[in-house]
Coordinates of C-alpha atoms and ligand atoms in Angstrom, one line a residue:
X1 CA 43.8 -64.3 -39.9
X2 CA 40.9 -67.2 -39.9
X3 CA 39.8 -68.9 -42.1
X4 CA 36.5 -66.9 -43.6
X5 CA 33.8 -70.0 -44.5
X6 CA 32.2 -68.0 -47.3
X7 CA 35.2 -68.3 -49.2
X8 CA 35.6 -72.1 -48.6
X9 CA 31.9 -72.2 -50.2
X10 CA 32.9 -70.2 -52.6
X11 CA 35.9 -72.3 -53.6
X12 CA 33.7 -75.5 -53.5
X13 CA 31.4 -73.9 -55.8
X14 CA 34.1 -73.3 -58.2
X15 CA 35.7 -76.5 -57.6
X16 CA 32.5 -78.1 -58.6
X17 CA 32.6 -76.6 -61.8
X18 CA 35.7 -77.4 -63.1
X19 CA 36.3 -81.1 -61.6
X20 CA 38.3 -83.0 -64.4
X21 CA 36.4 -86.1 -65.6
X22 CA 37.6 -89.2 -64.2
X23 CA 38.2 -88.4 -60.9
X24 CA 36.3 -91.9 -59.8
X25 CA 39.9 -92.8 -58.7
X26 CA 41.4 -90.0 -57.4
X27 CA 43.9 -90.6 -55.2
X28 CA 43.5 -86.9 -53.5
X29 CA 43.3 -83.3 -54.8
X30 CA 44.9 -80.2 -55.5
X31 CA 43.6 -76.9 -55.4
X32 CA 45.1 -74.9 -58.2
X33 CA 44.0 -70.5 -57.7
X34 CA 44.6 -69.1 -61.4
X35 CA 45.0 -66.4 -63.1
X36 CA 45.2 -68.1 -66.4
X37 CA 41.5 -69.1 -68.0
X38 CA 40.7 -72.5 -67.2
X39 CA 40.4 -73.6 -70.6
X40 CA 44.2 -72.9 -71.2
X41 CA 44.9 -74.8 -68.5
X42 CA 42.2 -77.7 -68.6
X43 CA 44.6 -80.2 -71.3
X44 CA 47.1 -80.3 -68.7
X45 CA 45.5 -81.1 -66.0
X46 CA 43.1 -83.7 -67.8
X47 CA 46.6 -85.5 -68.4
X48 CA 47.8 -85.2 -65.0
X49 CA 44.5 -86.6 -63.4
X50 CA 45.1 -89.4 -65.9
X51 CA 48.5 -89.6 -64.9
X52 CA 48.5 -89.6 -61.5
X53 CA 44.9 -90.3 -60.0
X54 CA 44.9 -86.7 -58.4
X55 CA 42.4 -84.8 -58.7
X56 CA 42.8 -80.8 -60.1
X57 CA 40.3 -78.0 -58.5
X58 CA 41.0 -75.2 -60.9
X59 CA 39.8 -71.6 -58.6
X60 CA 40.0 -68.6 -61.6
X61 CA 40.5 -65.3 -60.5
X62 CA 41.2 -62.2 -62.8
X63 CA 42.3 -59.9 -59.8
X64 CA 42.9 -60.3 -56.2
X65 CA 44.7 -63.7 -56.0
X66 CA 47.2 -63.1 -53.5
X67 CA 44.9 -60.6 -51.7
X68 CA 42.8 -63.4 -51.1
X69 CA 44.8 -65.8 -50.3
X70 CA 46.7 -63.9 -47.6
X71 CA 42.7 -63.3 -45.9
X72 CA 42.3 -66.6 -45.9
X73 CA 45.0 -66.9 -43.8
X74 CA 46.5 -70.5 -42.5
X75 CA 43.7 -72.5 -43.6
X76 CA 43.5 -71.2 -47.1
X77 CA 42.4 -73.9 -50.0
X78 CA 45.4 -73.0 -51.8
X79 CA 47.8 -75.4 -52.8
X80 CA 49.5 -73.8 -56.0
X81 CA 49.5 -70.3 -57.8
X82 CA 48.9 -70.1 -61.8
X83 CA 50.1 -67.0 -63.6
X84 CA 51.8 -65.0 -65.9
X85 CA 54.5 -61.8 -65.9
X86 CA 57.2 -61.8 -63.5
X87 CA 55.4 -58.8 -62.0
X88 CA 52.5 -61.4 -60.6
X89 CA 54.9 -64.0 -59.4
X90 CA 57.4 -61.0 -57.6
X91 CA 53.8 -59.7 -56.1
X92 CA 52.9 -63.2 -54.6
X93 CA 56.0 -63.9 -53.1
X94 CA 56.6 -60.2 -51.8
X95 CA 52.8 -60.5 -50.8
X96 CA 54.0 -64.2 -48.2
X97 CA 51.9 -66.3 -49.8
X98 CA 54.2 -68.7 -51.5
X99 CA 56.8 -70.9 -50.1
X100 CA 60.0 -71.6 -51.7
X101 CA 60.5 -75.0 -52.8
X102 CA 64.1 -76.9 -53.5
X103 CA 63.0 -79.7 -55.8
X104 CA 65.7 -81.3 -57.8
X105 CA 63.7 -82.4 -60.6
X106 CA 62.3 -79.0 -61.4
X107 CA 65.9 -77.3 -61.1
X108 CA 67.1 -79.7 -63.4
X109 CA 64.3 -79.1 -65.7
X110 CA 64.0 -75.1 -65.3
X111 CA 67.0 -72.9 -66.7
X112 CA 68.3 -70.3 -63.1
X113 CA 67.5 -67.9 -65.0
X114 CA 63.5 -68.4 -64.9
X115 CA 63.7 -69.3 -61.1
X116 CA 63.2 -67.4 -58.3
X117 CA 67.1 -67.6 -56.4
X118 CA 65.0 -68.5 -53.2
X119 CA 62.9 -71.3 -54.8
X120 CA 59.5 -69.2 -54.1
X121 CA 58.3 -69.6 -58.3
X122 CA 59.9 -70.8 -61.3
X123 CA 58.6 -70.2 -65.3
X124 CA 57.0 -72.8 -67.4
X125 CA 56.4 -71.3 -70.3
X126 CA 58.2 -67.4 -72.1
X127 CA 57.0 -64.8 -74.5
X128 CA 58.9 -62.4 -76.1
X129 CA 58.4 -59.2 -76.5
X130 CA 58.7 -58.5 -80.0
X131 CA 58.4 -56.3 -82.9
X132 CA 55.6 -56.9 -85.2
X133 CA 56.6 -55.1 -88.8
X134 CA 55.0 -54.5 -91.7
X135 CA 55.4 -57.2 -94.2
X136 CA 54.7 -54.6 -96.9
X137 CA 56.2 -51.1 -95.6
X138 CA 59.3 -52.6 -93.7
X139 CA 62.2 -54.6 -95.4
X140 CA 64.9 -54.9 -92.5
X141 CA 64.5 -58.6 -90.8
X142 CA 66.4 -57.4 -88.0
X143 CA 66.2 -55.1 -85.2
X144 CA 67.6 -54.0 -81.8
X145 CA 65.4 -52.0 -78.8
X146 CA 68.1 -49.8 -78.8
X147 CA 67.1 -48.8 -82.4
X148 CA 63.8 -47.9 -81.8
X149 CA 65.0 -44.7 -80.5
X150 CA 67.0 -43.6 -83.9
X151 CA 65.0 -41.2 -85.5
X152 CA 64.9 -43.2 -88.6
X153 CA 61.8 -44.6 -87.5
X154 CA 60.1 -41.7 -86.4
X155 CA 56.6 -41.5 -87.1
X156 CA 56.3 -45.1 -87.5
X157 CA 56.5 -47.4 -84.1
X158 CA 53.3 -47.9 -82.5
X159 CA 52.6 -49.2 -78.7
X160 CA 50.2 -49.9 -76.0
X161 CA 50.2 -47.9 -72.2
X162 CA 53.7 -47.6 -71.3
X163 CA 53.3 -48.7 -67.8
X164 CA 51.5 -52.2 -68.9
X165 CA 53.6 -54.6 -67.2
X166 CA 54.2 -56.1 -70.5
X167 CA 56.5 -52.8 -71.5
X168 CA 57.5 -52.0 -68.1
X169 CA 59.0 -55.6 -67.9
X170 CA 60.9 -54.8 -71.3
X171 CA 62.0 -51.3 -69.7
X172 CA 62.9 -52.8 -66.8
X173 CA 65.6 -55.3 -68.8
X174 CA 67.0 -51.9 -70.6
X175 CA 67.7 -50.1 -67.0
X176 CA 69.5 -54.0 -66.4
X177 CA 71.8 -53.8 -69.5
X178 CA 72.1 -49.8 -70.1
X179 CA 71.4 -47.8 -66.6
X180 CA 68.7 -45.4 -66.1
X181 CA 70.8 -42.4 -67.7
X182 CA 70.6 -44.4 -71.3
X183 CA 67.3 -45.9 -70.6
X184 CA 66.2 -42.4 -69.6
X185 CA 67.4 -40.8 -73.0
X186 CA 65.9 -44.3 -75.1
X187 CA 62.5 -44.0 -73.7
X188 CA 62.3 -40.1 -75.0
X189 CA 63.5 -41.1 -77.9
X190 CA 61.0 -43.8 -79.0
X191 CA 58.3 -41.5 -77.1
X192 CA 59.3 -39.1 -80.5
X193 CA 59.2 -42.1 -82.7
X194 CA 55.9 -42.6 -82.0
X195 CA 52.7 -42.3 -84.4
X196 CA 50.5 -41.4 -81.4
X197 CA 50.0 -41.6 -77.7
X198 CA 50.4 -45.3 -76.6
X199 CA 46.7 -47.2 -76.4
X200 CA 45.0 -50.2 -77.2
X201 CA 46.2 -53.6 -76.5
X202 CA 48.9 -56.1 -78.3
X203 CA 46.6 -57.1 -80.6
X204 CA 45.5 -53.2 -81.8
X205 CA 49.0 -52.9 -82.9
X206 CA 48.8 -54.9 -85.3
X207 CA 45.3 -54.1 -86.3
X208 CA 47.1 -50.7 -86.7
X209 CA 49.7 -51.7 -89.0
X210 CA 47.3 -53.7 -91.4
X211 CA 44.9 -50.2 -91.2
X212 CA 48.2 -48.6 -93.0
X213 CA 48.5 -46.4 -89.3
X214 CA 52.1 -47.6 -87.9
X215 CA 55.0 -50.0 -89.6
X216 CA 56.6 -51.0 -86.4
X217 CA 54.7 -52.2 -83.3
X218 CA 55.9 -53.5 -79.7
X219 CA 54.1 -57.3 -78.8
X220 CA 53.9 -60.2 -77.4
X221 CA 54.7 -63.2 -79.2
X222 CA 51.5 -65.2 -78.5
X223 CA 48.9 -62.8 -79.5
X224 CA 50.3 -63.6 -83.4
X225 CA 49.2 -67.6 -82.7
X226 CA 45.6 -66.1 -81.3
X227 CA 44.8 -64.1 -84.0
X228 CA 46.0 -66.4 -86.8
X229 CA 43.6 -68.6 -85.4
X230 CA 41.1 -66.9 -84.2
X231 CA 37.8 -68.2 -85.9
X232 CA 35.6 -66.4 -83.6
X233 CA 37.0 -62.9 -85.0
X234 CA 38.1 -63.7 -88.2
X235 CA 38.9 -60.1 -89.1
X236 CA 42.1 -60.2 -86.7
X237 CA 43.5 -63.4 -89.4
X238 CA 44.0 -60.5 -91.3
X239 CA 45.8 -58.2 -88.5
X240 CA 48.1 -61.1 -88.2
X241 CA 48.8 -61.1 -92.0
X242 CA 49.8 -57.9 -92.3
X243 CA 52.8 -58.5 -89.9
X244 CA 56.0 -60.4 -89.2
X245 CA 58.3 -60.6 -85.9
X246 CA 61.4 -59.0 -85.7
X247 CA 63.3 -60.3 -82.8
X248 CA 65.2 -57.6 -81.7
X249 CA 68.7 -58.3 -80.6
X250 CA 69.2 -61.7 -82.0
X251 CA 72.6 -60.7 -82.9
X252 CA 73.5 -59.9 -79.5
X253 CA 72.4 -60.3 -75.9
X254 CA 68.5 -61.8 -77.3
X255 CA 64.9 -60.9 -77.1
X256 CA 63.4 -59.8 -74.3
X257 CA 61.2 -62.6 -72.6
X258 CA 58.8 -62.2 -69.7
X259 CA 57.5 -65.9 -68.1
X260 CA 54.1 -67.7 -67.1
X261 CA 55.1 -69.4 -64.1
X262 CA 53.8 -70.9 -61.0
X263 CA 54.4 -71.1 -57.0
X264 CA 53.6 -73.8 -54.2
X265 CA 51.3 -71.8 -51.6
X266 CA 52.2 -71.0 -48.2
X267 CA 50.0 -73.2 -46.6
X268 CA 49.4 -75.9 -49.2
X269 CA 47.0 -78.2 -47.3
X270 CA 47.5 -81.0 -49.9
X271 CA 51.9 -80.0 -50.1
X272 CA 52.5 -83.8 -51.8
X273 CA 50.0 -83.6 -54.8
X274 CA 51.0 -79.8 -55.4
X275 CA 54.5 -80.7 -55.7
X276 CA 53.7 -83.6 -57.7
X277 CA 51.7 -81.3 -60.0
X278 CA 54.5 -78.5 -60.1
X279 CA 57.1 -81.7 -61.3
X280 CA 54.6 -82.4 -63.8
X281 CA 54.1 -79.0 -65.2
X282 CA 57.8 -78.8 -65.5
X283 CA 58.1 -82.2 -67.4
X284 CA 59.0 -81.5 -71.5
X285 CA 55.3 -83.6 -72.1
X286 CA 53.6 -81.1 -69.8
X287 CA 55.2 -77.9 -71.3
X288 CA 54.8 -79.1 -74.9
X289 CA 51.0 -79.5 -74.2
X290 CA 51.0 -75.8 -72.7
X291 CA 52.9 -74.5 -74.8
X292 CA 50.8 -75.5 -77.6
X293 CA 47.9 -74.3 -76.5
X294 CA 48.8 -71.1 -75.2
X295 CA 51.2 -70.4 -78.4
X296 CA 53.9 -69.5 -75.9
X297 CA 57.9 -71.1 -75.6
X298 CA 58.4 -74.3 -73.3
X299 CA 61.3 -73.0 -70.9
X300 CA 62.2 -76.6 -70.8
X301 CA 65.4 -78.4 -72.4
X302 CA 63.6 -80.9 -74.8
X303 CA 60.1 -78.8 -75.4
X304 CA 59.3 -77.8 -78.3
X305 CA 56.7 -75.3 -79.5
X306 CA 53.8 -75.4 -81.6
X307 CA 54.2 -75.5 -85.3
X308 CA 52.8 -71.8 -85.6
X309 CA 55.0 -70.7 -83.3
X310 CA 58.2 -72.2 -84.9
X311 CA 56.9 -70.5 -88.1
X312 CA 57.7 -67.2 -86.2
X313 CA 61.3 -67.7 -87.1
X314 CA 64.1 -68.9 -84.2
X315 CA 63.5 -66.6 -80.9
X316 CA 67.4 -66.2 -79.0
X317 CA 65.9 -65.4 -75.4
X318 CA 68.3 -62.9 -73.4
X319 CA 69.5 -64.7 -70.3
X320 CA 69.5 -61.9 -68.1
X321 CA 67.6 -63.4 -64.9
X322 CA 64.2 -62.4 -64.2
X323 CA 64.8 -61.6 -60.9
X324 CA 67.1 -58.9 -62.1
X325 CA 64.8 -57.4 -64.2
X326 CA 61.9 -57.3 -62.0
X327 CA 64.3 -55.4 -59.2
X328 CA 64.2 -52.5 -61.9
X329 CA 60.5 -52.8 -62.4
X330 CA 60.3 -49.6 -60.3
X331 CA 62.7 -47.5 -61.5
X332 CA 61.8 -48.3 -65.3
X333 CA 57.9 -47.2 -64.3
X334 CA 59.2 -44.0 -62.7
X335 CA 61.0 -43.4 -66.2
X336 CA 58.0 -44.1 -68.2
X337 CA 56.5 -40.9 -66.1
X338 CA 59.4 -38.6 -66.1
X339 CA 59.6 -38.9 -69.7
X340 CA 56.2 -38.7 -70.4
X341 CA 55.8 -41.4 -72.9
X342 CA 52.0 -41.7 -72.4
X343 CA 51.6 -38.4 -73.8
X344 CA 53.1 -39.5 -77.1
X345 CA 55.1 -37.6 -80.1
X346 CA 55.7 -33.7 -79.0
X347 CA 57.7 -32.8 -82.0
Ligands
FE2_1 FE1 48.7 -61.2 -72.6

């Protein structure tokens, strides 16, 4: 496919937008397409620019990344992908825009397990997927997935769309450990645990545990950080409040954890500076700084996260690959259907 030049405008346009300040010496650019909000990303890239003398293009997108940047074909802008779920970076590299990359640096820095085997992405930063409690109505501190199928929790656990990636990531590690038969049987049993039918977002769970509604509710780890501090909303401090984080499994395999992560672009018309950025981002200083700011866990060795984080209590990631888990992203989705989870509690 050619290159179309209304996209190149388009890209410039962008580009223009969100130039980092002191570029007067850049020593070239690199053209970063996101799906993660540009002010998440901004810190990091101030510092590499200062770092490095390379210039950062940031390019947000909320949908179509790879679509686009397979149409623009060999001469695409593109020189690294920005995003989050292991269900995006599978998608890019299943979609042939990435190109796998055998960089000692970032192997050394990034545990296997949040690498693609063929070099085509690699994590920077993990969530967990968590429960949020009930400070007031629940008094266990710990907690498996496998649990939340025992009827002792029935009408209590709440939880968005079962096919959210988020979930179908989580469902997917289940079908890794148990097998479809058990996973099968655990999804119709928290389907029964339910309040209601799954809905809302991450953040509505908790919302629905301070409104009294549900004790239990399946999350993300960051989206605790963001409402604790969220100034603009203030109401959601108190969401946040009413909950704490159970990390389920700490006593045995570890907490489910899904990655933001990035991949060098096929055609990567600046490869050097994209490369140089990807070491970067992988660097403990880089990761602390995301980390920080996105309230999310530094995959690498000497990172640390935010203070508010930490105060979450100590997460024990499983170390079941990604990879692994995103090969039973399909079969997890089809059980989500067959079970009927989306229809909620029908006894
Ligand atoms: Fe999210």
């Amino acid at each position: 496919m050619t290159c179309n030049p209304l996209s190149r405008i388009a890209f410039g346009a962008v580009s223009m937008l969100a130039l980092t300040a002191g570029s007067a010496l850049a020593d070239g650019e690199v053209n970063i397409y996101s799906y993660r909000q540009p002010e998440l990303i901004q810190p990091l890239m101030d510092r590499f620019t200062e770092e490095t003398g390379i210039k950062t293009n940031i390019l947000f997108l909320d949908k179509g990344l790879v679509e686009r940047i397979a149409a623009e074909g060999a001469n695409s802008p593109a020189d690294v992908i920005l995003t989050v779920d292991i269900a995006r970076l599978t998608e890019a590299k299943e979609g042939g825009v990435t190109q796998p990359l055998n960089d000692e640096d970032i192997n050394k820095q990034i545990p296997a397990q949040y690498r693609d085997s063929e070099g085509n992405w690699f994590g920077l930063t993990t969530r967990g997927r968590v429960i949020y409690a009930s400070k007031d109505r629940v008094s266990e501190d710990a907690i498996t997935y496998e649990e939340l199928a025992d009827p002792k929790w029935k009408g209590r656990i709440c939880m968005r769309d079962g096919q959210h990636s988020y979930n179908i990531g989580l469902f997917a590690s289940m079908v890794a450990h148990h097998g479809a038969e058990y996973t099968e049987k655990w999804l119709a049993g928290l389907k029964q645990n339910l309040v209601k039918k799954p809905d809302g977002n991450d953040r509505s769970q908790a919302k629905a545990i301070f409104a009294g509604e549900c004790d239990l509710g399946l999350a993300n780890t960051y989206y605790l950080g963001l409402m604790k501090t969220n100034e603009k909303d203030p109401e959601e401090k108190d969401w946040a409040a009413a909950v704490k984080v159970l990390f389920p499994n700490s006593a045995d395999r570890g907490t489910h954890v899904n990655i933001s992560g990035m991949a060098l672009a096929k055609n990567a018309p600046n490869k050097d500076n994209a490369v140089k950025l990807m070491e970067f981002l992988a660097s403990d200083e880089a990761q602390t700084i995301y980390a920080e700011k996105v309230f999310e866990y530094p995959v690498g060795p000497h990172a640390k996260p935010s203070e508010i984080v930490a105060g979450f209590g100590a997460i024990k990631p499983d170390t079941l690959p990604l990879t692994e888990i995103a090969a039973n992203r399909k079969i997890a989705s089809e059980l989500v259907d067959k079970v009927g989870l989306n229809e909620g509690p029908t006894q």
